CSV table of C-alpha atoms in Angstrom, one decimal:
chain,number,residue,atom,x,y,z
A,19,UNK,CA,17.3,11.8,-22.4
A,20,UNK,CA,14.0,11.4,-20.7
A,21,UNK,CA,15.4,8.6,-18.4
A,22,UNK,CA,17.9,11.0,-16.9
A,23,UNK,CA,15.5,13.6,-15.8
A,24,UNK,CA,13.7,11.7,-12.9
A,25,UNK,CA,17.3,10.7,-11.7
A,26,UNK,CA,18.4,14.4,-11.7
A,27,UNK,CA,15.3,15.4,-9.9
A,28,UNK,CA,15.8,12.7,-7.3
A,29,UNK,CA,19.3,13.9,-6.7
A,30,UNK,CA,18.2,17.6,-6.3
A,31,UNK,CA,15.5,16.5,-3.8
A,32,UNK,CA,18.1,14.5,-1.9
A,33,UNK,CA,20.6,17.4,-1.6
A,34,UNK,CA,17.8,19.8,-0.5
A,35,UNK,CA,16.7,17.4,2.2
A,36,UNK,CA,20.3,17.1,3.4
A,37,UNK,CA,20.8,20.9,3.4
A,38,UNK,CA,17.6,21.3,5.5
A,39,UNK,CA,18.8,18.6,8.0
A,40,UNK,CA,22.2,20.1,8.3
A,41,UNK,CA,20.6,23.6,8.9
A,42,UNK,CA,18.3,22.2,11.7
A,43,UNK,CA,21.3,20.3,13.2
A,44,UNK,CA,23.6,23.4,13.3
A,45,UNK,CA,20.6,25.5,14.7
A,46,UNK,CA,20.2,22.9,17.5
A,47,UNK,CA,23.9,22.7,18.2
A,48,UNK,CA,24.3,26.6,18.5
A,49,UNK,CA,21.1,26.9,20.4
A,50,UNK,CA,22.1,24.4,23.0
A,51,UNK,CA,25.9,25.3,23.3
A,52,UNK,CA,25.2,28.4,25.7
A,53,UNK,CA,24.8,27.7,29.4
A,54,UNK,CA,21.1,28.2,30.6
A,55,UNK,CA,20.9,30.1,33.9
A,56,UNK,CA,18.0,31.5,35.9
A,57,UNK,CA,17.3,35.3,36.0
A,58,UNK,CA,18.3,35.4,39.7
A,59,UNK,CA,21.7,33.9,38.8
A,60,UNK,CA,22.1,36.4,36.1
A,61,UNK,CA,21.4,39.2,38.6
A,62,UNK,CA,24.0,37.8,41.0
A,63,UNK,CA,26.6,37.5,38.3
A,64,UNK,CA,25.7,41.1,37.3
A,65,UNK,CA,26.1,42.5,40.8
A,66,UNK,CA,29.4,40.6,41.3
A,67,UNK,CA,30.9,42.1,38.1
A,68,UNK,CA,31.0,38.8,36.3
A,69,UNK,CA,29.0,39.8,33.2
A,70,UNK,CA,31.1,40.9,30.3
A,71,UNK,CA,28.4,41.7,27.5
A,72,UNK,CA,24.6,41.2,27.1
A,73,UNK,CA,22.5,41.0,24.1
A,74,UNK,CA,18.7,41.6,24.9
A,75,UNK,CA,15.7,40.7,22.9
A,76,UNK,CA,12.1,40.4,23.7
A,77,UNK,CA,12.1,36.8,24.7
A,78,UNK,CA,15.8,35.9,25.6
A,79,UNK,CA,18.9,37.5,27.1
A,80,UNK,CA,22.1,36.3,25.8
A,81,UNK,CA,25.5,37.1,27.2
A,82,UNK,CA,29.1,36.2,28.2
A,83,UNK,CA,30.4,35.7,31.7
A,84,UNK,CA,34.0,36.8,32.3
A,85,UNK,CA,36.8,34.1,32.1
A,86,UNK,CA,37.1,32.1,35.4
A,87,UNK,CA,33.6,32.9,36.5
A,88,UNK,CA,32.4,29.3,36.2
A,89,UNK,CA,34.5,27.0,38.3
A,90,UNK,CA,36.7,24.7,36.3
A,91,UNK,CA,36.5,27.0,33.1
A,92,UNK,CA,39.3,29.4,32.3
A,93,UNK,CA,37.6,30.8,29.2
A,94,UNK,CA,34.6,33.1,28.8
A,95,UNK,CA,31.2,31.3,29.2
A,96,UNK,CA,28.2,32.1,27.0
A,97,UNK,CA,24.8,32.0,28.8
A,98,UNK,CA,21.1,32.6,28.1
A,99,UNK,CA,18.2,33.4,30.5
A,100,UNK,CA,14.6,34.4,30.1
A,101,UNK,CA,13.9,38.0,30.9
A,102,UNK,CA,11.3,39.2,33.4
A,103,UNK,CA,9.7,42.5,34.0
A,104,UNK,CA,12.7,44.3,35.6
A,105,UNK,CA,12.6,48.1,35.0
A,106,UNK,CA,16.0,48.4,36.8
A,107,UNK,CA,17.9,46.2,34.5
A,108,UNK,CA,19.4,48.9,32.2
A,109,UNK,CA,20.4,51.0,35.3
A,110,UNK,CA,22.1,47.8,36.8
A,111,UNK,CA,23.9,47.3,33.5
A,112,UNK,CA,25.1,50.9,33.3
A,113,UNK,CA,26.4,50.8,36.9
A,114,UNK,CA,28.3,47.4,36.3
A,115,UNK,CA,29.8,48.8,33.1
A,116,UNK,CA,28.5,46.0,30.9
A,117,UNK,CA,28.5,46.4,27.2
A,118,UNK,CA,24.8,45.7,26.3
A,119,UNK,CA,22.7,45.9,23.2
A,120,UNK,CA,19.1,45.4,22.2
A,121,UNK,CA,17.9,43.3,19.2
A,122,UNK,CA,14.5,43.1,17.5
A,123,UNK,CA,13.6,39.6,16.5
A,124,UNK,CA,11.0,39.3,13.6
A,125,UNK,CA,8.2,36.9,14.8
A,126,UNK,CA,7.9,35.6,11.2
A,127,UNK,CA,11.4,34.5,11.1
A,128,UNK,CA,11.0,32.8,14.6
A,129,UNK,CA,8.0,30.9,13.3
A,130,UNK,CA,9.8,30.0,10.3
A,131,UNK,CA,12.7,28.4,12.2
A,132,UNK,CA,10.7,26.9,14.8
A,133,UNK,CA,7.9,25.0,12.8
A,134,UNK,CA,7.9,25.9,9.1
A,135,UNK,CA,11.2,24.4,8.4
A,136,UNK,CA,10.7,21.2,10.2
A,137,UNK,CA,7.4,20.9,8.4
A,138,UNK,CA,9.0,21.5,4.9
A,139,UNK,CA,11.7,18.9,6.0
A,140,UNK,CA,9.1,16.3,6.8
A,141,UNK,CA,7.1,16.8,3.6
A,142,UNK,CA,10.3,16.7,1.7
A,143,UNK,CA,11.3,13.4,3.2
A,144,UNK,CA,7.9,11.9,2.6
A,145,UNK,CA,7.8,13.0,-1.1
A,146,UNK,CA,11.4,11.7,-1.6
A,147,UNK,CA,10.3,8.3,0.0
A,148,UNK,CA,7.2,8.1,-2.3
A,149,UNK,CA,9.4,8.9,-5.4
A,150,UNK,CA,11.8,6.2,-4.4
A,151,UNK,CA,8.9,3.6,-3.8
A,152,UNK,CA,7.7,4.1,-7.4
A,153,UNK,CA,5.9,6.3,-9.8
A,154,UNK,CA,2.4,4.9,-8.6
A,155,UNK,CA,3.2,5.6,-5.0
A,156,UNK,CA,3.1,9.5,-5.1
A,157,UNK,CA,0.7,12.0,-3.6
A,158,UNK,CA,-1.7,11.8,-6.4
A,159,UNK,CA,-1.7,8.0,-6.5
A,160,UNK,CA,-3.2,7.4,-3.0
A,161,UNK,CA,-6.6,6.8,-4.6
A,162,UNK,CA,-5.4,4.9,-7.5
A,163,UNK,CA,-6.2,1.2,-7.7
A,164,UNK,CA,-3.4,-1.4,-7.3
A,165,UNK,CA,-5.0,-3.7,-9.8
A,166,UNK,CA,-2.6,-5.6,-12.2
A,167,UNK,CA,-3.7,-5.2,-15.7
A,168,UNK,CA,-3.1,-7.8,-18.2
A,169,UNK,CA,-3.6,-6.9,-21.9
A,170,UNK,CA,-5.5,-9.1,-24.4
A,171,UNK,CA,-4.3,-12.8,-24.4
A,172,UNK,CA,-1.5,-11.9,-22.0
A,173,UNK,CA,-2.9,-13.9,-19.2
A,174,UNK,CA,-1.2,-16.8,-21.0
A,175,UNK,CA,-3.9,-19.1,-19.8
A,176,UNK,CA,-6.8,-20.8,-21.6
A,177,UNK,CA,-9.4,-23.5,-20.5
A,178,UNK,CA,-7.1,-26.2,-22.0
A,179,UNK,CA,-4.7,-25.3,-19.2
A,180,UNK,CA,-7.3,-25.9,-16.5
A,181,UNK,CA,-8.0,-29.5,-15.6
A,182,UNK,CA,-10.3,-31.3,-13.2
A,183,UNK,CA,-12.9,-28.5,-13.2
A,184,UNK,CA,-15.1,-29.4,-16.2
A,185,UNK,CA,-18.4,-28.3,-14.5
A,186,UNK,CA,-17.0,-24.9,-13.6
A,187,UNK,CA,-15.6,-24.4,-17.2
A,188,UNK,CA,-18.9,-25.2,-18.6
A,189,UNK,CA,-20.7,-22.6,-16.5
A,190,UNK,CA,-18.1,-20.0,-17.4
A,191,UNK,CA,-18.3,-20.6,-21.0
A,192,UNK,CA,-21.4,-18.4,-21.1
A,193,UNK,CA,-19.4,-15.5,-19.9
A,194,UNK,CA,-16.8,-16.1,-22.6
A,195,UNK,CA,-19.5,-16.4,-25.3
A,196,UNK,CA,-21.1,-13.2,-24.3
A,197,UNK,CA,-17.6,-11.4,-24.4
A,198,UNK,CA,-16.8,-12.8,-27.7
A,199,UNK,CA,-20.2,-12.3,-29.3
A,200,UNK,CA,-22.4,-10.0,-27.3
A,201,UNK,CA,-24.8,-9.2,-30.2
A,202,UNK,CA,-26.3,-12.8,-30.0
A,203,UNK,CA,-27.6,-12.0,-26.4
A,204,UNK,CA,-28.5,-8.4,-26.9
A,205,UNK,CA,-30.6,-9.3,-29.9
A,206,UNK,CA,-32.9,-11.2,-27.7
A,207,UNK,CA,-32.8,-8.8,-24.8
A,208,UNK,CA,-30.5,-10.9,-22.5
A,209,UNK,CA,-28.2,-9.2,-20.1
A,210,UNK,CA,-24.9,-10.4,-18.8
A,211,UNK,CA,-24.7,-11.1,-15.1
A,212,UNK,CA,-22.8,-8.4,-13.3
A,213,UNK,CA,-20.9,-10.7,-11.0
A,214,UNK,CA,-19.8,-14.3,-10.8
A,215,UNK,CA,-18.6,-15.7,-7.5
A,216,UNK,CA,-16.1,-18.5,-7.6
A,217,UNK,CA,-16.5,-20.5,-4.4
A,218,UNK,CA,-14.1,-23.3,-3.3
A,219,UNK,CA,-11.3,-24.6,-0.9
A,220,UNK,CA,-7.9,-22.9,-1.3
A,221,UNK,CA,-5.7,-24.2,-4.1
A,222,UNK,CA,-8.5,-25.4,-6.4
A,223,UNK,CA,-7.7,-23.0,-9.2
A,224,UNK,CA,-10.1,-20.1,-8.8
A,225,UNK,CA,-7.6,-17.5,-9.9
A,226,UNK,CA,-6.5,-19.7,-12.7
A,227,UNK,CA,-10.1,-20.1,-14.0
A,228,UNK,CA,-10.6,-16.5,-13.9
A,229,UNK,CA,-7.5,-15.9,-16.1
A,230,UNK,CA,-8.7,-18.6,-18.4
A,231,UNK,CA,-12.0,-16.9,-19.0
A,232,UNK,CA,-10.1,-13.6,-20.0
A,233,UNK,CA,-7.7,-15.6,-22.0
A,234,UNK,CA,-10.4,-17.4,-23.9
A,235,UNK,CA,-12.4,-14.1,-24.5
A,236,UNK,CA,-9.2,-12.2,-25.4
A,237,UNK,CA,-10.2,-9.3,-23.2
A,238,UNK,CA,-8.2,-7.2,-20.7
A,239,UNK,CA,-8.0,-8.7,-17.3
A,240,UNK,CA,-7.9,-6.6,-14.1
A,241,UNK,CA,-6.6,-8.5,-11.0
A,242,UNK,CA,-6.6,-7.4,-7.5
A,243,UNK,CA,-6.9,-8.7,-4.0
A,244,UNK,CA,-9.8,-7.8,-1.7
A,245,UNK,CA,-7.3,-6.9,1.1
A,246,UNK,CA,-5.6,-4.2,-1.2
A,247,UNK,CA,-8.7,-2.1,-1.1
A,248,UNK,CA,-8.6,-1.6,2.7
A,249,UNK,CA,-6.1,1.1,3.8
A,250,UNK,CA,-5.2,2.9,6.9
A,251,UNK,CA,-6.4,6.2,5.7
A,252,UNK,CA,-10.2,6.7,5.6
A,253,UNK,CA,-11.6,7.0,2.1
A,254,UNK,CA,-8.6,5.5,0.2
A,255,UNK,CA,-10.3,2.1,-0.2
A,256,UNK,CA,-13.4,3.7,-1.6
A,257,UNK,CA,-11.4,5.9,-3.9
A,258,UNK,CA,-9.6,2.8,-5.2
A,259,UNK,CA,-12.9,1.0,-5.9
A,260,UNK,CA,-14.0,4.0,-7.8
A,261,UNK,CA,-10.8,4.2,-9.9
A,262,UNK,CA,-10.7,0.4,-10.5
A,263,UNK,CA,-14.2,0.6,-12.1
A,264,UNK,CA,-13.4,3.7,-14.0
A,265,UNK,CA,-10.4,2.0,-15.6
A,266,UNK,CA,-12.5,-1.1,-16.3
A,267,UNK,CA,-15.2,0.8,-18.1
A,268,UNK,CA,-12.6,2.7,-20.1
A,269,UNK,CA,-11.1,-0.8,-21.2
A,270,UNK,CA,-14.6,-2.6,-21.8
A,271,UNK,CA,-15.2,-5.3,-22.6
A,272,UNK,CA,-13.0,-6.6,-19.8
A,273,UNK,CA,-12.9,-8.9,-16.7
A,274,UNK,CA,-12.3,-7.5,-13.3
A,275,UNK,CA,-11.2,-10.3,-10.8
A,276,UNK,CA,-11.3,-9.6,-7.1
A,277,UNK,CA,-9.4,-12.4,-5.2
A,278,UNK,CA,-10.1,-13.0,-1.5
A,279,UNK,CA,-13.4,-11.2,-1.6
A,280,UNK,CA,-14.1,-12.1,2.1
A,281,UNK,CA,-11.3,-9.7,3.1
A,282,UNK,CA,-13.3,-6.9,1.6
A,283,UNK,CA,-16.9,-8.3,1.7
A,284,UNK,CA,-17.3,-9.6,5.2
A,285,UNK,CA,-20.9,-9.0,6.5
A,286,UNK,CA,-21.1,-5.5,8.1
A,287,UNK,CA,-21.2,-5.5,11.9
A,288,UNK,CA,-18.5,-8.5,12.0
A,289,UNK,CA,-15.6,-6.1,11.8
A,290,UNK,CA,-13.3,-5.2,14.6
A,291,UNK,CA,-14.9,-1.7,15.2
A,292,UNK,CA,-18.4,-1.2,16.3
A,293,UNK,CA,-20.9,1.2,14.7
A,294,UNK,CA,-20.3,0.2,11.2
A,295,UNK,CA,-18.1,3.1,10.3
A,296,UNK,CA,-14.7,1.5,9.8
A,297,UNK,CA,-12.8,1.8,6.7
A,298,UNK,CA,-13.6,-1.7,5.4
A,299,UNK,CA,-17.3,-1.0,5.5
A,300,UNK,CA,-16.9,2.3,3.7
A,301,UNK,CA,-15.0,0.4,0.8
A,302,UNK,CA,-17.7,-2.3,0.8
A,303,UNK,CA,-20.4,0.2,0.5
A,304,UNK,CA,-18.7,1.8,-2.4
A,305,UNK,CA,-18.3,-1.5,-4.1
A,306,UNK,CA,-22.0,-2.2,-3.9
A,307,UNK,CA,-22.6,1.4,-5.4
A,308,UNK,CA,-20.3,0.7,-8.2
A,309,UNK,CA,-21.7,-2.7,-9.1
A,310,UNK,CA,-25.2,-1.2,-9.3
A,311,UNK,CA,-24.0,1.8,-11.4
A,312,UNK,CA,-22.0,0.2,-14.2
A,313,UNK,CA,-23.7,-0.9,-17.5
A,314,UNK,CA,-23.4,-4.6,-18.3
A,315,UNK,CA,-24.0,-3.9,-22.0
A,316,UNK,CA,-20.6,-2.5,-22.1
A,317,UNK,CA,-19.2,-5.9,-21.4
A,318,UNK,CA,-17.6,-5.5,-17.9
A,319,UNK,CA,-17.8,-8.7,-15.9
A,320,UNK,CA,-16.9,-8.9,-12.1
A,321,UNK,CA,-15.3,-12.2,-11.1
A,322,UNK,CA,-14.6,-12.9,-7.5
A,323,UNK,CA,-13.2,-15.7,-5.5
A,324,UNK,CA,-13.5,-16.8,-1.9
A,325,UNK,CA,-13.3,-19.8,0.3
A,326,UNK,CA,-15.5,-18.4,3.0
A,327,UNK,CA,-18.8,-17.6,1.3
A,328,UNK,CA,-20.9,-17.9,4.5
A,329,UNK,CA,-19.3,-14.6,6.0
A,330,UNK,CA,-20.0,-12.5,2.9
A,331,UNK,CA,-22.4,-9.7,3.3
A,332,UNK,CA,-25.9,-10.6,2.0
A,333,UNK,CA,-26.1,-7.4,0.0
A,334,UNK,CA,-23.2,-8.7,-2.2
A,335,UNK,CA,-25.0,-11.9,-2.9
A,336,UNK,CA,-28.4,-10.6,-4.0
A,337,UNK,CA,-29.7,-10.5,-7.6
A,338,UNK,CA,-28.0,-8.1,-9.7
A,339,UNK,CA,-24.6,-8.4,-8.0
A,340,UNK,CA,-22.9,-11.6,-7.3
A,341,UNK,CA,-26.0,-13.8,-8.2
A,342,UNK,CA,-24.0,-16.4,-10.0
A,343,UNK,CA,-22.1,-18.9,-7.9
A,344,UNK,CA,-19.7,-21.4,-9.5
A,345,UNK,CA,-18.3,-24.1,-7.3
A,346,UNK,CA,-14.7,-24.8,-7.8
A,347,UNK,CA,-14.3,-27.9,-5.7
A,348,UNK,CA,-11.4,-30.4,-5.2
A,349,UNK,CA,-11.1,-32.5,-8.3
A,350,UNK,CA,-12.2,-36.2,-8.5
A,351,UNK,CA,-10.0,-39.1,-9.7
A,352,UNK,CA,-10.2,-38.3,-13.4
A,353,UNK,CA,-9.6,-34.6,-12.6
A,354,UNK,CA,-6.6,-35.3,-10.6
A,355,UNK,CA,-5.1,-37.4,-13.3
A,356,UNK,CA,-5.6,-34.6,-15.8
A,357,UNK,CA,-3.9,-32.2,-13.5
A,358,UNK,CA,-1.1,-34.5,-12.9
A,359,UNK,CA,-0.5,-34.8,-16.8
A,360,UNK,CA,-0.5,-30.9,-17.2
A,361,UNK,CA,2.1,-30.4,-14.4
A,362,UNK,CA,4.3,-33.4,-15.4
A,363,UNK,CA,4.8,-32.1,-19.0
A,364,UNK,CA,7.8,-30.2,-18.0
A,365,UNK,CA,9.1,-33.1,-15.8
A,366,UNK,CA,11.2,-36.0,-17.2
A,367,UNK,CA,9.0,-38.9,-15.9
A,368,UNK,CA,10.3,-42.5,-15.7
A,369,UNK,CA,8.4,-45.0,-18.0
A,370,UNK,CA,7.4,-46.7,-14.8
A,371,UNK,CA,5.3,-43.9,-13.5
A,372,UNK,CA,1.6,-44.5,-13.8
A,373,UNK,CA,-0.3,-41.2,-13.2
A,374,UNK,CA,-3.7,-43.0,-13.1
A,375,UNK,CA,-2.5,-45.0,-10.1
A,376,UNK,CA,-1.0,-41.8,-8.4
A,377,UNK,CA,-4.3,-40.2,-9.0
A,378,UNK,CA,-6.1,-43.0,-7.2
A,379,UNK,CA,-3.8,-42.5,-4.3
A,380,UNK,CA,-4.2,-38.8,-3.7
A,381,UNK,CA,-7.9,-38.3,-2.8
A,382,UNK,CA,-8.7,-34.9,-1.4
A,383,UNK,CA,-5.7,-33.1,-2.8
A,384,UNK,CA,-6.3,-29.9,-4.6
A,385,UNK,CA,-4.7,-28.8,-7.8
A,386,UNK,CA,-2.1,-26.8,-6.0
A,387,UNK,CA,-1.3,-29.9,-3.8
A,388,UNK,CA,-0.9,-32.1,-6.9
A,389,UNK,CA,1.5,-29.5,-8.6
A,390,UNK,CA,3.5,-29.4,-5.4
A,391,UNK,CA,3.7,-33.3,-5.4
A,392,UNK,CA,5.1,-33.3,-8.8
A,393,UNK,CA,7.6,-30.5,-8.1
A,394,UNK,CA,8.8,-32.3,-4.7
A,395,UNK,CA,9.2,-35.5,-6.8
A,396,UNK,CA,11.4,-33.6,-9.2
A,397,UNK,CA,13.5,-32.0,-6.5
A,398,UNK,CA,14.0,-35.4,-4.8
A,399,UNK,CA,15.1,-37.0,-8.1
A,400,UNK,CA,17.6,-34.2,-8.7
A,401,UNK,CA,18.9,-34.5,-5.1
A,402,UNK,CA,19.7,-38.1,-5.7
A,403,UNK,CA,21.3,-37.6,-9.1
A,404,UNK,CA,18.5,-39.5,-10.9
A,405,UNK,CA,18.2,-39.2,-14.7
A,406,UNK,CA,14.5,-39.1,-14.5
A,407,UNK,CA,11.6,-38.9,-12.0
A,408,UNK,CA,10.5,-42.1,-10.6
């Protein structure tokens, strides 16, 4: 029953918008169908006996010319003209025997037809588009965070799924330990670091490591890209930062992961606009305020990833914010072999394939590169109708 209500409302909004559009279209057609003439032409037609009838209002004179007045037209022709201060007009109409009337036009109705209805139509189309885009795209959702929320253990990733980054995993184990047993640290007066920055080249598994931390600790995981905070409308990015931290504190203990932090945390003064007042800098300032404001005792940990730490604002990297830096570098030979073994589990490998030799021949490749190597080998074997991957 509930699932039908939004659909019915959507149809009603659609019909309303169609009716408004049709009304404006008809108004435009009828408004432009009459011939527009100057006032001097109107006076000439009047003195020549060519005017059949006239309707006079404050801002417009509408009327009809007798049949055959306009060359090439055998029918009566409607016309409009703008009135001027002419005290002799009524006397001229009486002498010409023209049927004329006056009409009072309500200025409120004129204003309604001229700008209120188009404005209502525009807002209606906008609301209709927002409704079609989704429930979180409406008017009240502009300041809402776009973070993807994974419930406990739903990240589907644990440290056993991350290979080739043993040093990084060892450093992040402290975060997992605090989220699992915070009493051990609080008893001695220890505080969890507010932010941990994962630094490394693209494709080395920074996002995977963040999900693994949440999976190991069995806590909710908020994931959002730094570029999703910055919007065209001023203040929307800052509002999304506030909303994200409010959601995180309501779900504490949890992990907030900001990917591509450099898109948001670039050093102030390096943006495209001068003066330091662009939207990105407002959003960055709000992030700094929120990181200083939340209580680490609640168990909210901010993880962020970047491959360009040199362009980050120094205020982000000071103690009390992202003061822990974990290097997630390209794997060594043993790490590459472990990564290849993980990605080849779902692939039917030939007995002749030696992953240790393949790891030796792929120096400098990241985890994403190695996953792509395994996938391309499987596609090539399928293309050649092989029974297994050689």
